[in-house]
Amino acid sequence: MFSAKFIPAFCALLLPLTGFAQPDSKAPTERSPSPSDAATVKTNPPVEEAPLPTSGGADHITLKPIKFVEYDLPNGLHVILHENHVAPVVATYVLYHVGSKNERSDRTGFAHFFEHLMFEGSEHIPRGKIDKYVSAAGGNLNASTSFDQTDYFFNLPSNELKLALWIESERMMHAKVDEVGVETQRKVVKEEKRMRYDNQPYGSLFEELAKFVFAGTPYSWVPIGSVQYIDQATIEEFRDFYKTYYLPNNATLAIAGDFDVESTKKLVEEYFGPIPKGPDIQRPKVTLTNPTAPSVHDVVKENTPLNATMHCWHAVPETSPDSYALQLLGDILSTGRSSRLYKRLVEKEQAALNVETYPFLLEDAGLLGVFATGQQGVNLDQLDKLIDEEVERVKAEGVTEEEFRKALNQEEAEFAGGFGTMHSRAVNLARYHVFFGDANLINTELDRFFAVKREDIQRVAKQYLAKDGVYVLRYPVPAAPAPATK
């Protein structure tokens, strides 16, 4: 299941947005419907109940399946519909397969910029009205950007589905990309970077980490991008980026909630069918070179309150079979008070305030990182030594059966509770389709965790956490200024 569980808070790029209301006279009925019988359809019948755990086999619980219909429009838009009448709500989720890795190295931050810009309006939606339309209809909205994707969602009463489809189709067909909107969002993005990254303790960590660990690849810059390049970009460059990536054939629309599948297919065709298909997307190539010796880099910042260190290794893309063993390894190392790193660094040695492990797995690359913040007066060499010792212990001894079962239970609990809302179902259906090529993983991915054997944990630790392959990024507390001489 796609989860932010292992993603550090400092790399989350969610833009809080509020609002909604009824469209004005240029409303959804403007679009003329096209024949829908040309669409290719894959059917999975609708279900009317939320999935509840039922008694499974010896390995793990069995959940009632989340059923859905998926198909393609002739223009390439992939559509996934999950009908569920448990509550009178509907969630729409549009995933564009474009993120920061699709940017030029001298124009970083474009995907994140469009996360903001797509709320400016369209030819038929006045500037600043999208959030007002949504809030007036009793809904909420948001958007986010990552290395691999940009997404937009609405949660609404089910009788407002047309509103969501209208707004999303307007943004896809003719979003407002003009000087006023661009200049407005330039200021917003620059302020966001200052507030959330530049002025926060350890706020530059993920930016420093990306260029350190993913050097020479399109993953070496983070989605927030560079203020310098956003300032330098011209209006035509922004328009070209929009025309290149915000296309039906580069998007997936997932809808979950209280609606009728056949009626909704007609609405989707009405709103999205007239949007022309764009050219095929050229995907960047990502090639990582594994280090042959440990690399250490210190980042000196005046606002660093306590020594902190992060140990990272190249890992695997999220679709790799080894991703499941690595996620379980992350659980064993640092999830909960009984985890290895917590017991050693926080409880026994009292050297760290906190310690966390992050399997950060992307579409074309991945890393596994251990981040620890030291107690007052604890030096970085001591933190680094303790992390090294625990990692080497896993490699030498493996993990116990108790640790292994606990990690599986944690994944099982997260999976069982992870699809309770229509929004979470729409998100995961879309992501499983785009990045794994199989939306039905929403029902079956737990099997992949339970296919991992205990010895696989030691194997992946040995394979990926090589002593010579570690990147160590450290934040030392700045030295106190020398006292003034009299």
Tab-separated table of C-alpha atoms in Angstrom:
chain	number	residue	atom	x	y	z
A	1	MET	CA	0.000	0.000	0.000
A	2	PHE	CA	1.254	3.451	-0.773
A	3	SER	CA	1.949	5.080	2.551
A	4	ALA	CA	3.695	8.132	3.911
A	5	LYS	CA	4.666	6.064	6.938
A	6	PHE	CA	8.366	6.034	6.109
A	7	ILE	CA	8.579	9.419	4.407
A	8	PRO	CA	10.128	12.117	6.603
A	9	ALA	CA	7.820	14.973	7.451
A	10	PHE	CA	10.262	17.413	5.943
A	11	CYS	CA	9.830	15.945	2.440
A	12	ALA	CA	6.045	16.008	2.384
A	13	LEU	CA	4.946	18.579	-0.187
A	14	LEU	CA	1.278	19.015	0.554
A	15	LEU	CA	-0.236	22.402	-0.108
A	16	PRO	CA	-3.157	23.015	2.267
A	17	LEU	CA	-6.078	24.372	0.317
A	18	THR	CA	-9.619	25.064	1.367
A	19	GLY	CA	-12.860	25.554	-0.366
A	20	PHE	CA	-15.588	24.831	-2.938
A	21	ALA	CA	-18.959	26.071	-4.415
A	22	GLN	CA	-21.387	25.674	-7.284
A	23	PRO	CA	-20.063	26.627	-10.725
A	24	ASP	CA	-21.431	29.689	-12.442
A	25	SER	CA	-23.393	29.664	-15.710
A	26	LYS	CA	-20.453	28.170	-17.618
A	27	ALA	CA	-21.048	24.895	-15.873
A	28	PRO	CA	-20.510	21.225	-16.690
A	29	THR	CA	-23.230	21.070	-19.318
A	30	GLU	CA	-21.052	23.095	-21.707
A	31	ARG	CA	-19.098	20.055	-22.796
A	32	SER	CA	-20.644	18.055	-25.569
A	33	PRO	CA	-20.568	14.294	-24.935
A	34	SER	CA	-18.784	11.920	-27.292
A	35	PRO	CA	-19.653	8.272	-27.955
A	36	SER	CA	-18.420	6.139	-25.063
A	37	ASP	CA	-18.586	2.767	-26.817
A	38	ALA	CA	-15.070	3.277	-28.193
A	39	ALA	CA	-13.572	3.016	-24.708
A	40	THR	CA	-11.858	-0.213	-23.760
A	41	VAL	CA	-13.306	-1.573	-20.543
A	42	LYS	CA	-12.031	-3.886	-17.827
A	43	THR	CA	-14.756	-4.663	-15.306
A	44	ASN	CA	-14.652	-5.580	-11.651
A	45	PRO	CA	-18.232	-5.424	-10.264
A	46	PRO	CA	-19.082	-2.789	-7.627
A	47	VAL	CA	-19.353	-3.567	-3.950
A	48	GLU	CA	-21.569	-1.767	-1.458
A	49	GLU	CA	-19.784	-2.563	1.790
A	50	ALA	CA	-16.563	-1.376	3.363
A	51	PRO	CA	-13.963	-4.176	3.569
A	52	LEU	CA	-13.939	-5.832	6.975
A	53	PRO	CA	-11.402	-8.346	8.282
A	54	THR	CA	-12.557	-11.932	8.122
A	55	SER	CA	-10.806	-14.980	9.447
A	56	GLY	CA	-8.056	-15.935	7.046
A	57	GLY	CA	-5.537	-18.702	6.814
A	58	ALA	CA	-2.526	-19.291	9.055
A	59	ASP	CA	-0.631	-16.364	7.597
A	60	HIS	CA	-2.797	-13.258	7.625
A	61	ILE	CA	-6.323	-11.900	7.660
A	62	THR	CA	-8.453	-11.883	4.558
A	63	LEU	CA	-10.260	-8.688	3.613
A	64	LYS	CA	-13.377	-8.406	1.552
A	65	PRO	CA	-12.179	-7.261	-1.870
A	66	ILE	CA	-12.411	-3.687	-3.024
A	67	LYS	CA	-14.107	-4.084	-6.402
A	68	PHE	CA	-13.761	-1.651	-9.240
A	69	VAL	CA	-14.139	-0.999	-12.935
A	70	GLU	CA	-11.245	0.338	-14.989
A	71	TYR	CA	-11.016	1.355	-18.627
A	72	ASP	CA	-9.353	3.759	-21.046
A	73	LEU	CA	-10.952	6.587	-22.976
A	74	PRO	CA	-9.850	6.905	-26.617
A	75	ASN	CA	-7.692	9.908	-25.634
A	76	GLY	CA	-5.661	7.720	-23.253
A	77	LEU	CA	-7.173	8.796	-19.921
A	78	HIS	CA	-7.243	5.785	-17.607
A	79	VAL	CA	-10.370	5.686	-15.443
A	80	ILE	CA	-10.939	3.606	-12.289
A	81	LEU	CA	-14.373	3.535	-10.642
A	82	HIS	CA	-15.087	2.059	-7.218
A	83	GLU	CA	-18.802	2.158	-6.369
A	84	ASN	CA	-19.558	2.070	-2.661
A	85	HIS	CA	-22.752	3.249	-0.957
A	86	VAL	CA	-21.600	3.067	2.653
A	87	ALA	CA	-21.862	6.882	2.950
A	88	PRO	CA	-23.197	9.671	0.683
A	89	VAL	CA	-19.741	10.902	-0.281
A	90	VAL	CA	-17.510	10.727	-3.322
A	91	ALA	CA	-13.756	11.126	-3.734
A	92	THR	CA	-12.100	12.035	-7.014
A	93	TYR	CA	-8.370	11.731	-7.529
A	94	VAL	CA	-6.380	12.721	-10.620
A	95	LEU	CA	-2.782	11.519	-10.822
A	96	TYR	CA	-0.540	13.065	-13.450
A	97	HIS	CA	2.542	10.967	-14.117
A	98	VAL	CA	4.892	13.932	-13.813
A	99	GLY	CA	7.060	14.936	-10.903
A	100	SER	CA	10.300	16.702	-10.225
A	101	LYS	CA	12.329	14.048	-12.042
A	102	ASN	CA	10.687	15.160	-15.311
A	103	GLU	CA	12.156	18.651	-14.993
A	104	ARG	CA	15.281	20.091	-16.546
A	105	SER	CA	18.137	20.472	-14.096
A	106	ASP	CA	18.134	24.221	-14.779
A	107	ARG	CA	14.366	24.552	-14.326
A	108	THR	CA	13.669	22.616	-11.157
A	109	GLY	CA	10.454	23.125	-9.220
A	110	PHE	CA	8.106	23.212	-12.233
A	111	ALA	CA	5.938	20.240	-11.173
A	112	HIS	CA	5.473	21.676	-7.697
A	113	PHE	CA	4.795	25.094	-9.224
A	114	PHE	CA	1.930	23.569	-11.219
A	115	GLU	CA	0.559	21.974	-8.057
A	116	HIS	CA	-0.184	25.586	-7.093
A	117	LEU	CA	-0.890	27.050	-10.514
A	118	MET	CA	-3.651	24.568	-11.367
A	119	PHE	CA	-5.805	26.247	-8.705
A	120	GLU	CA	-5.661	29.599	-10.499
A	121	GLY	CA	-8.667	28.716	-12.665
A	122	SER	CA	-9.335	28.008	-16.335
A	123	GLU	CA	-11.025	29.544	-19.362
A	124	HIS	CA	-14.401	28.938	-17.708
A	125	ILE	CA	-13.470	29.102	-14.003
A	126	PRO	CA	-12.680	32.579	-12.679
A	127	ARG	CA	-9.400	33.088	-10.894
A	128	GLY	CA	-9.456	32.002	-7.250
A	129	LYS	CA	-12.881	30.345	-7.461
A	130	ILE	CA	-11.989	26.647	-7.368
A	131	ASP	CA	-11.594	26.463	-3.598
A	132	LYS	CA	-14.695	28.580	-3.072
A	133	TYR	CA	-16.794	26.286	-5.273
A	134	VAL	CA	-15.639	23.247	-3.317
A	135	SER	CA	-16.114	24.665	0.181
A	136	ALA	CA	-19.565	25.999	-0.666
A	137	ALA	CA	-20.527	22.496	-1.792
A	138	GLY	CA	-19.427	21.053	1.564
A	139	GLY	CA	-16.204	19.515	0.310
A	140	ASN	CA	-12.458	19.796	0.665
A	141	LEU	CA	-9.519	19.602	-1.680
A	142	ASN	CA	-5.763	19.348	-1.817
A	143	ALA	CA	-2.829	18.571	-4.064
A	144	SER	CA	0.712	17.267	-3.718
A	145	THR	CA	3.915	16.827	-5.684
A	146	SER	CA	6.639	14.213	-5.421
A	147	PHE	CA	9.570	13.069	-7.520
A	148	ASP	CA	7.322	10.894	-9.711
A	149	GLN	CA	3.824	12.381	-9.683
A	150	THR	CA	1.551	15.364	-9.149
A	151	ASP	CA	-1.957	14.729	-7.868
A	152	TYR	CA	-5.192	16.571	-7.127
A	153	PHE	CA	-8.170	15.433	-5.120
A	154	PHE	CA	-11.666	16.451	-4.088
A	155	ASN	CA	-13.841	14.970	-1.319
A	156	LEU	CA	-17.494	15.948	-1.769
A	157	PRO	CA	-21.080	15.004	-1.058
A	158	SER	CA	-22.014	12.473	-3.711
A	159	ASN	CA	-24.504	14.806	-5.394
A	160	GLU	CA	-21.574	17.109	-6.263
A	161	LEU	CA	-19.660	14.631	-8.434
A	162	LYS	CA	-20.305	16.721	-11.548
A	163	LEU	CA	-18.599	19.673	-9.913
A	164	ALA	CA	-15.387	17.716	-9.360
A	165	LEU	CA	-15.391	16.309	-12.891
A	166	TRP	CA	-16.029	19.730	-14.376
A	167	ILE	CA	-13.133	21.339	-12.498
A	168	GLU	CA	-10.695	18.544	-13.276
A	169	SER	CA	-11.611	18.468	-16.962
A	170	GLU	CA	-11.272	22.251	-17.166
A	171	ARG	CA	-7.805	22.086	-15.629
A	172	MET	CA	-6.769	19.301	-17.966
A	173	MET	CA	-8.067	20.998	-21.102
A	174	HIS	CA	-7.271	24.673	-20.559
A	175	ALA	CA	-5.851	25.652	-17.191
A	176	LYS	CA	-5.124	29.333	-16.733
A	177	VAL	CA	-1.378	29.795	-17.318
A	178	ASP	CA	-0.976	33.551	-17.562
A	179	GLU	CA	1.304	36.267	-16.222
A	180	VAL	CA	-0.950	37.154	-13.277
A	181	GLY	CA	-1.175	33.574	-12.023
A	182	VAL	CA	2.501	32.838	-12.593
A	183	GLU	CA	3.647	35.955	-10.731
A	184	THR	CA	1.233	35.227	-7.878
A	185	GLN	CA	2.468	31.664	-7.490
A	186	ARG	CA	6.131	32.659	-7.774
A	187	LYS	CA	5.672	34.606	-4.531
A	188	VAL	CA	3.730	31.768	-2.893
A	189	VAL	CA	6.349	29.126	-3.739
A	190	LYS	CA	9.266	31.308	-2.605
A	191	GLU	CA	7.554	31.990	0.709
A	192	GLU	CA	6.779	28.282	1.151
A	193	LYS	CA	10.437	27.396	0.615
A	194	ARG	CA	11.582	30.001	3.125
A	195	MET	CA	9.045	29.014	5.773
A	196	ARG	CA	9.102	25.229	5.455
A	197	TYR	CA	12.667	24.515	4.381
A	198	ASP	CA	15.186	27.330	4.708
A	199	ASN	CA	14.108	28.533	8.167
A	200	GLN	CA	13.405	25.156	9.803
A	201	PRO	CA	16.007	23.155	11.750
A	202	TYR	CA	17.120	20.292	9.484
A	203	GLY	CA	14.772	21.755	6.836
A	204	SER	CA	17.400	21.338	4.128
A	205	LEU	CA	18.027	17.695	5.037
A	206	PHE	CA	16.137	16.105	2.208
A	207	GLU	CA	17.465	18.594	-0.341
A	208	GLU	CA	21.027	17.879	0.808
A	209	LEU	CA	20.335	14.149	0.875
A	210	ALA	CA	18.942	14.004	-2.666
A	211	LYS	CA	21.920	15.725	-4.261
A	212	PHE	CA	24.284	13.630	-2.119
A	213	VAL	CA	22.783	10.159	-2.670
A	214	PHE	CA	21.197	10.605	-6.122
A	215	ALA	CA	23.949	12.748	-7.685
A	216	GLY	CA	23.928	12.764	-11.477
A	217	THR	CA	20.282	11.654	-11.773
A	218	PRO	CA	16.929	13.484	-12.094
A	219	TYR	CA	16.319	12.545	-8.444
A	220	SER	CA	19.156	14.809	-7.279
A	221	TRP	CA	16.821	17.774	-6.746
A	222	VAL	CA	13.698	17.841	-4.604
A	223	PRO	CA	10.156	18.794	-5.694
A	224	ILE	CA	10.237	22.246	-4.079
A	225	GLY	CA	12.943	23.081	-6.601
A	226	SER	CA	15.103	26.166	-6.769
A	227	VAL	CA	13.793	29.692	-6.290
A	228	GLN	CA	16.460	30.846	-8.701
A	229	TYR	CA	15.053	28.769	-11.578
A	230	ILE	CA	11.427	29.622	-10.827
A	231	ASP	CA	12.431	33.295	-11.040
A	232	GLN	CA	14.317	32.799	-14.311
A	233	ALA	CA	11.584	30.800	-16.080
A	234	THR	CA	9.512	32.519	-18.748
A	235	ILE	CA	5.763	32.279	-19.215
A	236	GLU	CA	6.323	30.244	-22.382
A	237	GLU	CA	8.426	27.699	-20.482
A	238	PHE	CA	5.597	27.204	-18.004
A	239	ARG	CA	3.095	26.829	-20.847
A	240	ASP	CA	5.304	24.279	-22.593
A	241	PHE	CA	5.557	22.225	-19.400
A	242	TYR	CA	1.766	22.237	-19.055
A	243	LYS	CA	1.240	21.219	-22.702
A	244	THR	CA	3.800	18.426	-22.365
A	245	TYR	CA	2.600	16.682	-19.208
A	246	TYR	CA	-0.943	17.653	-18.226
A	247	LEU	CA	-2.573	15.429	-20.818
A	248	PRO	CA	-5.255	12.740	-20.640
A	249	ASN	CA	-2.777	10.109	-21.833
A	250	ASN	CA	-0.514	11.037	-18.902
A	251	ALA	CA	-3.279	10.957	-16.283
A	252	THR	CA	-5.332	8.516	-14.250
A	253	LEU	CA	-8.739	9.460	-12.842
A	254	ALA	CA	-9.955	7.410	-9.874
A	255	ILE	CA	-13.415	7.918	-8.375
A	256	ALA	CA	-14.592	6.152	-5.235
A	257	GLY	CA	-17.857	6.441	-3.355
A	258	ASP	CA	-21.599	6.764	-3.653
A	259	PHE	CA	-22.384	6.781	-7.383
A	260	ASP	CA	-23.688	4.531	-10.151
A	261	VAL	CA	-20.942	3.141	-12.384
A	262	GLU	CA	-22.852	3.290	-15.669
A	263	SER	CA	-24.075	6.847	-15.114
A	264	THR	CA	-20.594	7.931	-14.051
A	265	LYS	CA	-19.041	6.458	-17.187
A	266	LYS	CA	-21.287	8.768	-19.205
A	267	LEU	CA	-20.264	11.765	-17.097
A	268	VAL	CA	-16.580	10.947	-17.479
A	269	GLU	CA	-17.016	10.694	-21.238
A	270	GLU	CA	-18.941	13.964	-21.314
A	271	TYR	CA	-16.320	15.943	-19.440
A	272	PHE	CA	-13.065	14.277	-20.479
A	273	GLY	CA	-13.855	12.704	-23.841
A	274	PRO	CA	-13.419	15.952	-25.873
A	275	ILE	CA	-9.915	16.581	-24.494
A	276	PRO	CA	-7.422	15.714	-27.243
A	277	LYS	CA	-4.747	13.107	-26.716
A	278	GLY	CA	-1.227	14.497	-26.520
A	279	PRO	CA	2.091	13.131	-27.742
A	280	ASP	CA	3.735	10.244	-25.924
A	281	ILE	CA	5.693	11.256	-22.847
A	282	GLN	CA	9.468	10.883	-22.892
A	283	ARG	CA	10.516	9.402	-19.548
A	284	PRO	CA	13.932	10.255	-18.058
A	285	LYS	CA	16.486	7.503	-17.528
A	286	VAL	CA	17.802	7.004	-14.015
A	287	THR	CA	21.168	5.284	-13.600
A	288	LEU	CA	22.791	5.152	-10.189
A	289	THR	CA	26.468	4.456	-9.602
A	290	ASN	CA	27.069	2.618	-6.356
A	291	PRO	CA	29.868	4.037	-4.200
A	292	THR	CA	32.996	2.014	-3.436
A	293	ALA	CA	33.800	3.770	-0.165
A	294	PRO	CA	31.794	5.493	2.585
A	295	SER	CA	30.912	9.133	1.900
A	296	VAL	CA	30.504	11.653	4.709
A	297	HIS	CA	29.177	15.194	4.341
A	298	ASP	CA	28.589	17.765	7.081
A	299	VAL	CA	25.953	20.464	6.671
A	300	VAL	CA	26.643	23.424	8.929
A	301	LYS	CA	23.590	25.552	9.689
A	302	GLU	CA	23.213	28.235	12.325
A	303	ASN	CA	19.769	26.964	13.320
A	304	THR	CA	20.824	23.364	14.100
A	305	PRO	CA	19.811	22.806	17.764
A	306	LEU	CA	21.192	19.271	18.296
A	307	ASN	CA	23.626	17.038	16.487
A	308	ALA	CA	21.841	14.837	13.952
A	309	THR	CA	23.002	12.214	11.499
A	310	MET	CA	21.493	10.268	8.624
A	311	HIS	CA	22.965	7.062	7.215
A	312	CYS	CA	21.691	6.152	3.730
A	313	TRP	CA	22.192	3.414	1.196
A	314	HIS	CA	20.981	2.943	-2.363
A	315	ALA	CA	18.017	0.586	-2.284
A	316	VAL	CA	15.486	-0.496	-4.939
A	317	PRO	CA	12.518	1.020	-6.802
A	318	GLU	CA	9.145	0.566	-5.128
A	319	THR	CA	8.116	-2.174	-7.576
A	320	SER	CA	11.108	-4.409	-6.824
A	321	PRO	CA	10.350	-7.712	-5.069
A	322	ASP	CA	12.984	-6.751	-2.476
A	323	SER	CA	11.040	-3.618	-1.526
A	324	TYR	CA	8.870	-5.672	0.840
A	325	ALA	CA	11.794	-7.169	2.741
A	326	LEU	CA	13.368	-3.706	2.997
A	327	GLN	CA	10.173	-2.227	4.423
A	328	LEU	CA	10.034	-5.012	7.006
A	329	LEU	CA	13.694	-4.351	7.822
A	330	GLY	CA	12.790	-0.700	8.401
A	331	ASP	CA	10.047	-1.777	10.827
A	332	ILE	CA	12.421	-4.018	12.755
A	333	LEU	CA	15.101	-1.350	13.008
A	334	SER	CA	13.017	1.565	14.257
A	335	THR	CA	9.214	1.160	14.396
A	336	GLY	CA	8.052	1.243	17.993
A	337	ARG	CA	9.764	1.238	21.366
A	338	SER	CA	10.764	-2.413	21.026
A	339	SER	CA	12.640	-1.812	17.766
A	340	ARG	CA	16.382	-2.327	17.691
A	341	LEU	CA	17.586	1.208	17.120
A	342	TYR	CA	15.120	2.708	19.608
A	343	LYS	CA	16.086	0.283	22.367
A	344	ARG	CA	19.805	0.796	21.778
A	345	LEU	CA	20.135	4.523	21.001
A	346	VAL	CA	17.223	5.989	22.950
A	347	GLU	CA	16.665	3.677	25.918
A	348	LYS	CA	19.909	1.862	26.645
A	349	GLU	CA	22.590	4.382	25.637
A	350	GLN	CA	20.347	7.469	26.016
A	351	ALA	CA	22.326	8.955	23.162
A	352	ALA	CA	19.416	9.942	20.911
A	353	LEU	CA	16.149	11.789	21.346
A	354	ASN	CA	14.667	9.835	18.471
A	355	VAL	CA	15.668	7.503	15.674
A	356	GLU	CA	13.760	6.532	12.538
A	357	THR	CA	14.330	4.365	9.492
A	358	TYR	CA	13.061	5.450	6.080
A	359	PRO	CA	12.742	3.049	3.151
A	360	PHE	CA	12.194	5.820	0.585
A	361	LEU	CA	11.320	3.882	-2.560
A	362	LEU	CA	10.592	5.724	-5.803
A	363	GLU	CA	9.601	4.741	-9.327
A	364	ASP	CA	13.155	4.339	-10.671
A	365	ALA	CA	15.380	4.312	-7.584
A	366	GLY	CA	15.274	4.072	-3.834
A	367	LEU	CA	17.155	4.570	-0.625
A	368	LEU	CA	17.038	3.283	2.903
A	369	GLY	CA	17.978	5.821	5.554
A	370	VAL	CA	18.421	5.904	9.314
A	371	PHE	CA	18.018	9.346	10.926
A	372	ALA	CA	18.926	10.050	14.556
A	373	THR	CA	18.814	13.258	16.573
A	374	GLY	CA	21.301	13.248	19.438
A	375	GLN	CA	20.738	14.179	23.036
A	376	GLN	CA	22.316	17.403	24.286
A	377	GLY	CA	26.084	16.930	24.426
A	378	VAL	CA	26.184	13.644	22.483
A	379	ASN	CA	28.683	13.906	19.652
A	380	LEU	CA	28.127	12.775	16.090
A	381	ASP	CA	30.836	10.115	16.184
A	382	GLN	CA	28.984	8.342	19.004
A	383	LEU	CA	25.667	8.419	17.096
A	384	ASP	CA	27.351	7.145	13.927
A	385	LYS	CA	29.082	4.327	15.822
A	386	LEU	CA	25.856	3.124	17.449
A	387	ILE	CA	23.960	3.094	14.127
A	388	ASP	CA	26.830	1.231	12.457
A	389	GLU	CA	26.879	-1.398	15.202
A	390	GLU	CA	23.155	-2.114	14.989
A	391	VAL	CA	23.171	-2.328	11.191
A	392	GLU	CA	26.129	-4.685	11.262
A	393	ARG	CA	24.393	-6.808	13.920
A	394	VAL	CA	21.379	-7.347	11.661
A	395	LYS	CA	23.685	-8.337	8.825
A	396	ALA	CA	25.670	-10.759	11.003
A	397	GLU	CA	22.873	-12.302	13.090
A	398	GLY	CA	19.655	-11.762	11.159
A	399	VAL	CA	16.423	-11.097	13.048
A	400	THR	CA	14.461	-13.132	15.538
A	401	GLU	CA	11.170	-14.834	14.757
A	402	GLU	CA	9.478	-12.500	17.245
A	403	GLU	CA	10.837	-9.403	15.458
A	404	PHE	CA	9.824	-10.796	12.094
A	405	ARG	CA	6.254	-11.596	13.147
A	406	LYS	CA	5.878	-8.208	14.811
A	407	ALA	CA	6.935	-6.446	11.601
A	408	LEU	CA	4.479	-8.510	9.559
A	409	ASN	CA	1.732	-7.712	12.060
A	410	GLN	CA	2.494	-3.987	11.721
A	411	GLU	CA	2.171	-4.168	7.943
A	412	GLU	CA	-0.998	-6.246	8.259
A	413	ALA	CA	-2.574	-3.708	10.617
A	414	GLU	CA	-1.661	-0.824	8.340
A	415	PHE	CA	-3.040	-2.626	5.297
A	416	ALA	CA	-6.288	-3.574	7.062
A	417	GLY	CA	-6.862	-0.008	8.245
A	418	GLY	CA	-5.471	1.797	5.241
A	419	PHE	CA	-8.472	1.777	2.928
A	420	GLY	CA	-11.257	2.933	5.205
A	421	THR	CA	-12.002	6.168	3.356
A	422	MET	CA	-13.088	6.666	-0.213
A	423	HIS	CA	-10.162	9.041	-0.656
A	424	SER	CA	-7.580	6.432	0.370
A	425	ARG	CA	-9.144	3.905	-1.996
A	426	ALA	CA	-9.055	6.306	-4.936
A	427	VAL	CA	-5.433	7.241	-4.212
A	428	ASN	CA	-4.221	3.686	-3.940
A	429	LEU	CA	-6.159	2.392	-6.949
A	430	ALA	CA	-4.564	5.105	-9.100
A	431	ARG	CA	-1.044	4.618	-7.748
A	432	TYR	CA	-1.149	0.833	-8.057
A	433	HIS	CA	-2.205	1.232	-11.677
A	434	VAL	CA	0.369	3.864	-12.634
A	435	PHE	CA	3.435	2.557	-10.836
A	436	PHE	CA	2.771	-1.179	-10.530
A	437	GLY	CA	0.574	-1.732	-13.584
A	438	ASP	CA	-2.004	-3.542	-11.426
A	439	ALA	CA	-4.781	-1.691	-9.615
A	440	ASN	CA	-5.880	-4.963	-8.012
A	441	LEU	CA	-2.856	-4.801	-5.721
A	442	ILE	CA	-5.206	-2.859	-3.464
A	443	ASN	CA	-6.551	-6.320	-2.624
A	444	THR	CA	-3.437	-8.473	-2.889
A	445	GLU	CA	-0.292	-6.537	-1.945
A	446	LEU	CA	-0.373	-7.868	1.611
A	447	ASP	CA	0.371	-11.307	0.134
A	448	ARG	CA	3.718	-9.935	-1.052
A	449	PHE	CA	4.724	-8.977	2.490
A	450	PHE	CA	3.744	-12.416	3.763
A	451	ALA	CA	5.745	-14.077	0.990
A	452	VAL	CA	8.920	-12.630	2.547
A	453	LYS	CA	10.881	-15.157	4.586
A	454	ARG	CA	12.710	-14.289	7.773
A	455	GLU	CA	16.077	-15.011	6.148
A	456	ASP	CA	15.230	-12.450	3.432
A	457	ILE	CA	15.599	-9.688	6.028
A	458	GLN	CA	19.222	-10.610	6.652
A	459	ARG	CA	19.815	-11.103	2.924
A	460	VAL	CA	18.632	-7.613	1.925
A	461	ALA	CA	20.528	-6.071	4.845
A	462	LYS	CA	23.726	-7.682	3.584
A	463	GLN	CA	22.959	-6.885	-0.051
A	464	TYR	CA	21.968	-3.231	0.252
A	465	LEU	CA	23.452	-1.924	3.517
A	466	ALA	CA	27.084	-2.362	2.498
A	467	LYS	CA	29.674	-0.751	4.761
A	468	ASP	CA	31.408	0.732	1.711
A	469	GLY	CA	28.119	1.939	0.229
A	470	VAL	CA	26.930	4.191	3.027
A	471	TYR	CA	26.273	7.907	2.676
A	472	VAL	CA	26.479	9.748	5.989
A	473	LEU	CA	24.899	13.201	6.097
A	474	ARG	CA	25.511	15.011	9.377
A	475	TYR	CA	24.177	18.194	10.957
A	476	PRO	CA	26.654	19.353	13.619
A	477	VAL	CA	25.682	21.991	16.149
A	478	PRO	CA	27.596	25.126	15.119
A	479	ALA	CA	30.486	26.067	17.345
A	480	ALA	CA	29.765	28.771	19.891
A	481	PRO	CA	31.267	32.119	18.963
A	482	ALA	CA	34.465	33.022	20.744
A	483	PRO	CA	33.988	35.443	23.631
A	484	ALA	CA	34.760	39.031	22.814
A	485	THR	CA	38.122	40.232	24.058
A	486	LYS	CA	38.234	43.244	26.334
